[in-house]
PDB file of C-alpha atoms in Angstrom:
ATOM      1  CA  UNK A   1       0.000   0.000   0.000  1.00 47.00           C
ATOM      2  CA  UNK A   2       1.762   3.073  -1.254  1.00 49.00           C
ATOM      3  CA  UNK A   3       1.232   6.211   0.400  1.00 49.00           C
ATOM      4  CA  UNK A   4      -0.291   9.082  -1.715  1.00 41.00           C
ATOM      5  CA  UNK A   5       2.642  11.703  -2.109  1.00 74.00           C
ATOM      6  CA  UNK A   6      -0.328  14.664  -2.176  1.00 93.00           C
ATOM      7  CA  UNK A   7      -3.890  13.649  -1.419  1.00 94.00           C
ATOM      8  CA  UNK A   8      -5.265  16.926  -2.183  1.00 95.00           C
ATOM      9  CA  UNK A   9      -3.575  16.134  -5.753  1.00 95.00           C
ATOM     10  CA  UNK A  10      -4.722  12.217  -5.597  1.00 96.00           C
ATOM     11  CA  UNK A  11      -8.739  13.986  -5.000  1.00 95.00           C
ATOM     12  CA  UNK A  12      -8.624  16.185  -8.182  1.00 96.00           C
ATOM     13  CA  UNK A  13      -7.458  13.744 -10.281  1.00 96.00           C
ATOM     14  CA  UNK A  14     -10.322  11.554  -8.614  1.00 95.00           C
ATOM     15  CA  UNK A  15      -7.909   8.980  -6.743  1.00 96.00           C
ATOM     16  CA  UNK A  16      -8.632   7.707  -3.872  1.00 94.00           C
ATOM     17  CA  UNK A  17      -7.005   9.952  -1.552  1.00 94.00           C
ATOM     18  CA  UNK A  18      -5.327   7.437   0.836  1.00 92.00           C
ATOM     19  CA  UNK A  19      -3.340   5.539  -1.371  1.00 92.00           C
ATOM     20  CA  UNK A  20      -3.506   7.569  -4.556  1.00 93.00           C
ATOM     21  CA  UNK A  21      -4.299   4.605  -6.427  1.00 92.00           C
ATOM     22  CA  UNK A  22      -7.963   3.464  -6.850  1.00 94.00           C
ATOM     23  CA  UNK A  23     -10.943   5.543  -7.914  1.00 95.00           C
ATOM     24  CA  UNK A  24     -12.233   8.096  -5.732  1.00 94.00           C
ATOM     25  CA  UNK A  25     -15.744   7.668  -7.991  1.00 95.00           C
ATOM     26  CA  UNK A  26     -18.125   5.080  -9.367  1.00 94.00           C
ATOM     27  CA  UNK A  27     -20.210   7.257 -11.434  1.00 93.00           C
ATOM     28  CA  UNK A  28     -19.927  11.409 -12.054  1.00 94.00           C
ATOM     29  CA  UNK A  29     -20.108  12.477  -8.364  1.00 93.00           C
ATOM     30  CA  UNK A  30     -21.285   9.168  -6.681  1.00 93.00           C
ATOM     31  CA  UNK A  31     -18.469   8.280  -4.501  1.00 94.00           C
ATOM     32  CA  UNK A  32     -17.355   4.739  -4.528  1.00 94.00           C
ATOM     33  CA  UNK A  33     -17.507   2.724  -1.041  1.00 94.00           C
ATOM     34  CA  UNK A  34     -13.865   1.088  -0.814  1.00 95.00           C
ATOM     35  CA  UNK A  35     -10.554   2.143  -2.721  1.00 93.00           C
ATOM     36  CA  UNK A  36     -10.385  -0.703  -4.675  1.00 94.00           C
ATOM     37  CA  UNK A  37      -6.258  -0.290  -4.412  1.00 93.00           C
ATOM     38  CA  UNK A  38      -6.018  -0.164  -0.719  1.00 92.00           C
ATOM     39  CA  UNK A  39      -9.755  -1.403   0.904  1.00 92.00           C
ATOM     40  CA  UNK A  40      -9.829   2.581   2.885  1.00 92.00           C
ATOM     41  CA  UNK A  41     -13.496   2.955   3.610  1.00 92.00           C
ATOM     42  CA  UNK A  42     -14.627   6.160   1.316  1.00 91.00           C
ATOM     43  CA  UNK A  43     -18.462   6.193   2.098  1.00 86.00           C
ATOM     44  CA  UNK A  44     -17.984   7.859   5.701  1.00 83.00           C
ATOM     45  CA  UNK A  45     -16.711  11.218   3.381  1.00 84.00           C
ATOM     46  CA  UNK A  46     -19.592  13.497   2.565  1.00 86.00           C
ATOM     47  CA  UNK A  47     -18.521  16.660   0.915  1.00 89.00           C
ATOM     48  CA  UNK A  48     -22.558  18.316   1.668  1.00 89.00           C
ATOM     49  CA  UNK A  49     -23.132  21.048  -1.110  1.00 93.00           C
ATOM     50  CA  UNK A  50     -19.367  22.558  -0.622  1.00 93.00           C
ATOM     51  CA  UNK A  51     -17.883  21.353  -4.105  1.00 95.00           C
ATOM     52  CA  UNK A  52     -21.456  22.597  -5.706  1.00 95.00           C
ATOM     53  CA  UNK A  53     -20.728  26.750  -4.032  1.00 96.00           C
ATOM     54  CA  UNK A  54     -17.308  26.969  -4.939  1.00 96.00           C
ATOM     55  CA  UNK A  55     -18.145  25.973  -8.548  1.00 97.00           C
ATOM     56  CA  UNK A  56     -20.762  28.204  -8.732  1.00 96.00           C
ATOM     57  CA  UNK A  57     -18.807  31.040  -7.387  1.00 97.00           C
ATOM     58  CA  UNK A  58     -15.493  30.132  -9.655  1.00 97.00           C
ATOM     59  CA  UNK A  59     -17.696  29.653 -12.847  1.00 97.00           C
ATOM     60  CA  UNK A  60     -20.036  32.297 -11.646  1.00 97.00           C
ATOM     61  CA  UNK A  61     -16.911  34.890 -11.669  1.00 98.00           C
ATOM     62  CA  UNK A  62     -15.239  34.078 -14.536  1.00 97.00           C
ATOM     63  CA  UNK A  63     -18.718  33.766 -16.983  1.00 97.00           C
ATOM     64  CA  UNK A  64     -19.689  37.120 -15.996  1.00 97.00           C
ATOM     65  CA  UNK A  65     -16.610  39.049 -16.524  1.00 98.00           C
ATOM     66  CA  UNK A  66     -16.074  37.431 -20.022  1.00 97.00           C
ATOM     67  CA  UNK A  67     -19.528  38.465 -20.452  1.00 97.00           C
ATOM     68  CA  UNK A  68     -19.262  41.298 -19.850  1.00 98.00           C
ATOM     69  CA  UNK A  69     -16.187  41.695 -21.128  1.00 98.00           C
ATOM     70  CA  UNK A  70     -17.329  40.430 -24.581  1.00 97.00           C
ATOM     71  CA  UNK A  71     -20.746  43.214 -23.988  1.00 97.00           C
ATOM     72  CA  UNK A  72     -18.506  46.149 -23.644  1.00 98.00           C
ATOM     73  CA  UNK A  73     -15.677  45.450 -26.348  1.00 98.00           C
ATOM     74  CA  UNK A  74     -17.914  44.187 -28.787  1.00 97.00           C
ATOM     75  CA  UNK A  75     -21.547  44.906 -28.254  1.00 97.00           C
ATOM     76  CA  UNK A  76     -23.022  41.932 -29.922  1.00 97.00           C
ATOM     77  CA  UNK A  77     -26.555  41.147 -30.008  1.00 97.00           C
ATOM     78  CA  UNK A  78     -28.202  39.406 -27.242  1.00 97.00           C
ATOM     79  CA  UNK A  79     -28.623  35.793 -29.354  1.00 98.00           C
ATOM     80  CA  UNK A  80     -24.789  35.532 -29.074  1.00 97.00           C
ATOM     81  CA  UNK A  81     -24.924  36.334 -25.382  1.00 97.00           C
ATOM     82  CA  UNK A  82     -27.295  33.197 -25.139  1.00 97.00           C
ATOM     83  CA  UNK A  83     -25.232  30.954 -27.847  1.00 97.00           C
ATOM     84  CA  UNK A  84     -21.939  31.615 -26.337  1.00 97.00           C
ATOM     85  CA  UNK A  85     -22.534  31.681 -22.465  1.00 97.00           C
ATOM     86  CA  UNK A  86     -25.461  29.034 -21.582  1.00 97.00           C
ATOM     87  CA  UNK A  87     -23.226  26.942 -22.700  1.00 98.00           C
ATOM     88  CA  UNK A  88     -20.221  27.432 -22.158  1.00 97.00           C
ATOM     89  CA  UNK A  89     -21.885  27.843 -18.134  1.00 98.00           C
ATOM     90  CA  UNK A  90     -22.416  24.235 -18.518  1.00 97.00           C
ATOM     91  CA  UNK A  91     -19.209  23.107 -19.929  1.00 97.00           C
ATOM     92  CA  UNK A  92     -17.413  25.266 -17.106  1.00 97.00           C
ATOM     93  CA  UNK A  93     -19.630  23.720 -14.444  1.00 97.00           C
ATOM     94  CA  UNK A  94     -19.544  19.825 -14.972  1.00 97.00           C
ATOM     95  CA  UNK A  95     -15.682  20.435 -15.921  1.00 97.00           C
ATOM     96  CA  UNK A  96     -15.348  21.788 -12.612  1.00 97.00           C
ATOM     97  CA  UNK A  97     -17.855  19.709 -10.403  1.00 97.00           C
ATOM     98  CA  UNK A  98     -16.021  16.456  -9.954  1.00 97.00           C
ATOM     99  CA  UNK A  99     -12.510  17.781  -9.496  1.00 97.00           C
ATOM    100  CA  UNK A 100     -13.536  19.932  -6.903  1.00 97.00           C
ATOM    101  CA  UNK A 101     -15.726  17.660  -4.881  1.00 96.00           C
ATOM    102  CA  UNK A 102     -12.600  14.948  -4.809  1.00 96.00           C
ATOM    103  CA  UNK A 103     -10.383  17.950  -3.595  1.00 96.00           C
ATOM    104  CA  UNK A 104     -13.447  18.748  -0.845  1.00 95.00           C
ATOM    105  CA  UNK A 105     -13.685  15.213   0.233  1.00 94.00           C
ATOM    106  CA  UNK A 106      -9.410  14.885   0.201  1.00 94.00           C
ATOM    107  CA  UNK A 107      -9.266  18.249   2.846  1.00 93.00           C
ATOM    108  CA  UNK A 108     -11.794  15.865   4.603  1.00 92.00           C
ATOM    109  CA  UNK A 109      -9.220  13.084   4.336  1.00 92.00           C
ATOM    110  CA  UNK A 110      -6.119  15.505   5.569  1.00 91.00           C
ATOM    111  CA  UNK A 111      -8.146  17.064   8.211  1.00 89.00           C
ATOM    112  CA  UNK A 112      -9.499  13.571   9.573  1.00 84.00           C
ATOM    113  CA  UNK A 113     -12.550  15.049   9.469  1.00 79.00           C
ATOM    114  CA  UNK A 114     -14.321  11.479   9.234  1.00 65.00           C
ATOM    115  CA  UNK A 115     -13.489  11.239  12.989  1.00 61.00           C
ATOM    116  CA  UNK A 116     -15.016  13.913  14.495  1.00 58.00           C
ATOM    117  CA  UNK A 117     -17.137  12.949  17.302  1.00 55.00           C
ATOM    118  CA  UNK A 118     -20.953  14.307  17.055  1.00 58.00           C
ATOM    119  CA  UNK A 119     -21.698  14.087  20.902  1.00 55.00           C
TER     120      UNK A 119
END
């Protein structure tokens, strides 16, 4: 069992953040139970709607200004407003949505936040 040499690293590229080695994911965002590499027990991580702010805030930003950006330089009609940004919104946000919830859910796995008591 090798140890991961950045789990923060291992969770955006959707490794499991103990070992580094077996998937962090069994579908999109559904988190698998077990590493398959080293057996560590992923279902006690729960990342709540963290991962799903900071994407909105990140995509939110950087949308806007090259919206507005593209408004002020070139002043194009609204229909290329709509063509360009919808969705290139989307593209931004599901590019963005699993790397940040397997960096959210290795901070978990730094932090041992799993064993936090809830008495």
């Amino acid at each position: 069992m090798a140890e991961a040499r950045n789990p923060l690293l291992a969770g955006i590229a959707g490794r499991c953040p103990n070992c580094g080695e077996g998937r962090l994911f069994e579908g999109f965002l559904t988190v698998a139970p077990r590493c398959e590499a080293c057996g560590f027990d992923l279902a006690r991580a729960d990342s709540g709607d963290g991962p799903a702010v900071f994407v909105i805030l990140i995509a939110g930003f950087l949308v806007a200004f090259a919206a507005l950006f593209t408004e002020v330089a070139l002043s194009p009609p609204v229909w290329v407003h709509l063509v360009l940004w919808l969705p290139g919104t989307l593209v931004l946000v599901l590019a963005l949505l699993r790397p940040m919830k397997g960096a959210m859910l290795a901070a978990q796995f730094m932090n041992k936040a799993s064993e936090a008591r809830h008495d």
